[in-house]
PDB file of C-alpha atoms in Angstrom:
ATOM      1  CA  MET A 220      84.653 122.123  79.642  1.00 85.00           C
ATOM      2  CA  GLN A 221      85.032 118.782  77.141  1.00 86.00           C
ATOM      3  CA  ILE A 222      86.310 115.161  77.074  1.00 88.00           C
ATOM      4  CA  TYR A 223      89.710 114.543  77.748  1.00 92.00           C
ATOM      5  CA  GLU A 224      91.516 110.620  77.795  1.00 90.00           C
ATOM      6  CA  ILE A 225      93.683 109.762  80.676  1.00 91.00           C
ATOM      7  CA  HIS A 226      96.289 107.597  78.881  1.00 90.00           C
ATOM      8  CA  ILE A 227      97.290 104.071  82.004  1.00 90.00           C
ATOM      9  CA  ARG A 228     100.377 102.814  79.580  1.00 86.00           C
ATOM     10  CA  ALA A 229     102.451  99.770  80.301  1.00 82.00           C
ATOM     11  CA  PHE A 230      99.705  96.431  80.857  1.00 82.00           C
ATOM     12  CA  ALA A 231     101.490  93.114  79.756  1.00 79.00           C
ATOM     13  CA  GLY A 232      97.876  92.644  78.276  1.00 77.00           C
ATOM     14  CA  THR A 233      94.537  92.713  78.604  1.00 79.00           C
ATOM     15  CA  ASP A 234      93.613  91.007  81.639  1.00 83.00           C
ATOM     16  CA  ALA A 235      95.764  93.174  83.713  1.00 84.00           C
ATOM     17  CA  ALA A 236      94.589  96.151  82.456  1.00 84.00           C
ATOM     18  CA  LEU A 237      91.382  95.466  82.721  1.00 85.00           C
ATOM     19  CA  ALA A 238      92.344  94.387  86.578  1.00 87.00           C
ATOM     20  CA  LEU A 239      92.670  98.143  87.123  1.00 87.00           C
ATOM     21  CA  GLN A 240      89.410  99.425  86.570  1.00 87.00           C
ATOM     22  CA  GLU A 241      87.394  98.656  89.560  1.00 89.00           C
ATOM     23  CA  PRO A 242      90.032  99.755  91.828  1.00 90.00           C
ATOM     24  CA  LEU A 243      90.514 102.768  89.507  1.00 89.00           C
ATOM     25  CA  ALA A 244      86.369 102.883  89.261  1.00 86.00           C
ATOM     26  CA  ARG A 245      86.153 103.308  93.445  1.00 85.00           C
ATOM     27  CA  LEU A 246      89.179 105.978  93.446  1.00 86.00           C
ATOM     28  CA  LEU A 247      86.514 107.764  91.384  1.00 84.00           C
ATOM     29  CA  CYS A 248      83.940 107.465  92.960  1.00 78.00           C
ATOM     30  CA  PRO A 249      84.371 105.794  96.197  1.00 73.00           C
ATOM     31  CA  VAL A 250      80.146 105.297  96.740  1.00 71.00           C
ATOM     32  CA  GLU A 251      79.323 102.802  93.582  1.00 69.00           C
ATOM     33  CA  ASP A 252      75.984 102.764  94.217  1.00 71.00           C
ATOM     34  CA  HIS A 253      75.560 107.095  95.450  1.00 65.00           C
ATOM     35  CA  VAL A 254      72.568 109.314  94.977  1.00 66.00           C
ATOM     36  CA  GLY A 255      72.814 111.393  92.082  1.00 63.00           C
ATOM     37  CA  PRO A 256      75.647 112.953  89.682  1.00 66.00           C
ATOM     38  CA  CYS A 257      79.886 112.166  89.769  1.00 68.00           C
ATOM     39  CA  GLU A 258      81.532 115.179  90.004  1.00 74.00           C
ATOM     40  CA  VAL A 259      83.444 113.709  87.286  1.00 77.00           C
ATOM     41  CA  PRO A 260      81.883 111.649  83.852  1.00 79.00           C
ATOM     42  CA  TRP A 261      84.358 108.647  83.962  1.00 82.00           C
ATOM     43  CA  GLY A 262      84.353 105.588  81.537  1.00 84.00           C
ATOM     44  CA  PHE A 263      87.120 103.441  80.439  1.00 85.00           C
ATOM     45  CA  THR A 264      88.532 101.233  77.165  1.00 83.00           C
ATOM     46  CA  LEU A 265      91.525  99.564  75.746  1.00 82.00           C
ATOM     47  CA  GLY A 266      93.676 100.878  73.721  1.00 77.00           C
ATOM     48  CA  GLU A 267      94.731  99.120  70.891  1.00 67.00           C
ATOM     49  CA  ALA A 268      98.316  96.767  71.379  1.00 56.00           C
ATOM     50  CA  ARG A 269     100.964  98.265  69.629  1.00 57.00           C
ATOM     51  CA  GLY A 270     101.402  94.482  67.693  1.00 53.00           C
ATOM     52  CA  PRO A 271     102.368  91.063  68.018  1.00 53.00           C
ATOM     53  CA  ASP A 272     105.400  91.431  68.884  1.00 53.00           C
ATOM     54  CA  ASP A 273     105.223  94.355  72.288  1.00 54.00           C
ATOM     55  CA  PRO A 274     101.780  92.821  73.426  1.00 56.00           C
ATOM     56  CA  GLU A 275     101.196  95.812  75.710  1.00 71.00           C
ATOM     57  CA  CYS A 276      98.267  97.616  76.046  1.00 77.00           C
ATOM     58  CA  ASP A 277      96.982 100.578  77.638  1.00 84.00           C
ATOM     59  CA  LEU A 278      93.954 101.168  79.718  1.00 87.00           C
ATOM     60  CA  VAL A 279      92.398 104.571  78.679  1.00 88.00           C
ATOM     61  CA  LEU A 280      89.846 106.602  80.938  1.00 88.00           C
ATOM     62  CA  GLY A 281      88.004 108.970  79.217  1.00 88.00           C
ATOM     63  CA  ILE A 282      86.344 111.839  81.645  1.00 86.00           C
ATOM     64  CA  PHE A 283      84.497 115.012  81.137  1.00 86.00           C
ATOM     65  CA  ALA A 284      85.676 117.789  82.964  1.00 87.00           C
ATOM     66  CA  SER A 285      87.213 120.998  82.339  1.00 90.00           C
ATOM     67  CA  ALA A 286      91.588 121.478  81.805  1.00 92.00           C
ATOM     68  CA  GLU A 287      91.771 121.663  85.560  1.00 93.00           C
ATOM     69  CA  LYS A 288      90.181 119.500  86.791  1.00 91.00           C
ATOM     70  CA  ALA A 289      91.365 116.861  84.299  1.00 92.00           C
ATOM     71  CA  ALA A 290      94.781 117.512  85.102  1.00 94.00           C
ATOM     72  CA  GLU A 291      93.682 116.885  88.885  1.00 93.00           C
ATOM     73  CA  VAL A 292      92.457 113.866  88.219  1.00 90.00           C
ATOM     74  CA  ARG A 293      95.506 112.300  85.706  1.00 93.00           C
ATOM     75  CA  ASP A 294      97.423 112.863  89.547  1.00 94.00           C
ATOM     76  CA  ARG A 295      95.266 110.917  91.484  1.00 92.00           C
ATOM     77  CA  VAL A 296      95.515 108.355  88.670  1.00 93.00           C
ATOM     78  CA  ARG A 297      99.399 108.777  88.630  1.00 93.00           C
ATOM     79  CA  ALA A 298     100.104 108.502  92.090  1.00 94.00           C
ATOM     80  CA  PHE A 299      97.289 105.205  92.216  1.00 92.00           C
ATOM     81  CA  VAL A 300      98.941 103.291  90.018  1.00 91.00           C
ATOM     82  CA  GLY A 301     102.063 104.334  90.369  1.00 90.00           C
ATOM     83  CA  GLU A 302     105.473 104.538  88.523  1.00 89.00           C
ATOM     84  CA  ALA A 303     105.245 100.974  86.561  1.00 86.00           C
ATOM     85  CA  HIS A 304     102.009 102.687  84.880  1.00 89.00           C
ATOM     86  CA  PRO A 305     103.182 105.866  83.256  1.00 89.00           C
ATOM     87  CA  THR A 306      99.624 108.204  82.313  1.00 91.00           C
ATOM     88  CA  ASP A 307      99.381 111.180  79.860  1.00 89.00           C
ATOM     89  CA  LEU A 308      96.165 112.992  79.816  1.00 92.00           C
ATOM     90  CA  ARG A 309      95.123 114.330  75.944  1.00 89.00           C
ATOM     91  CA  GLU A 310      92.351 115.876  74.409  1.00 89.00           C
ATOM     92  CA  ALA A 311      90.434 112.635  73.366  1.00 86.00           C
ATOM     93  CA  VAL A 312      90.664 112.099  69.939  1.00 76.00           C
ATOM     94  CA  THR A 313      88.485 109.820  68.908  1.00 72.00           C
ATOM     95  CA  ASP A 314      84.737 109.125  70.060  1.00 76.00           C
ATOM     96  CA  ALA A 315      85.529 106.654  72.421  1.00 74.00           C
ATOM     97  CA  PHE A 316      83.845 108.934  75.621  1.00 78.00           C
ATOM     98  CA  ASP A 317      80.836 110.937  73.511  1.00 73.00           C
ATOM     99  CA  GLU A 318      78.025 109.858  75.609  1.00 77.00           C
ATOM    100  CA  LEU A 319      80.121 111.502  78.836  1.00 75.00           C
ATOM    101  CA  ALA A 320      78.865 115.058  77.412  1.00 70.00           C
ATOM    102  CA  GLU A 321      75.959 114.116  77.392  1.00 71.00           C
ATOM    103  CA  GLN A 322      76.047 111.993  81.436  1.00 72.00           C
ATOM    104  CA  TYR A 323      76.903 115.231  83.215  1.00 68.00           C
ATOM    105  CA  ARG A 324      74.063 117.510  80.632  1.00 71.00           C
ATOM    106  CA  ILE A 325      71.577 115.271  81.360  1.00 65.00           C
ATOM    107  CA  GLU A 326      72.162 114.735  85.202  1.00 66.00           C
ATOM    108  CA  GLN A 327      72.949 118.402  86.072  1.00 64.00           C
ATOM    109  CA  GLY A 328      69.611 118.878  84.695  1.00 62.00           C
ATOM    110  CA  GLY A 329      69.596 119.610  81.233  1.00 53.00           C
ATOM    111  CA  GLU A 330      67.097 118.420  78.396  1.00 50.00           C
TER     112      GLU A 330
END
């Protein structure tokens, strides 16, 4: 188990990227107020715009999962967003999603 990032690319700006957060959240967790932990802890952040001449940005979905489960989630996200928004699965290289490992530990009954 480790933290992965699914980069969903090619948004015209932050508003377009942020508009996809809720639909993706429901894809990952169809029942918002369910009892118990999510199967795969997840969170969102925005990737950096490439520059003033290229304002496209990425929506970054962080997940805490096995490599196999991360690939499965990436495939579900890819099917949902379609070809307009290419997706990449990467091992996390920042601390943006470090809380997901702690969330998983707590929800699984760890101290």
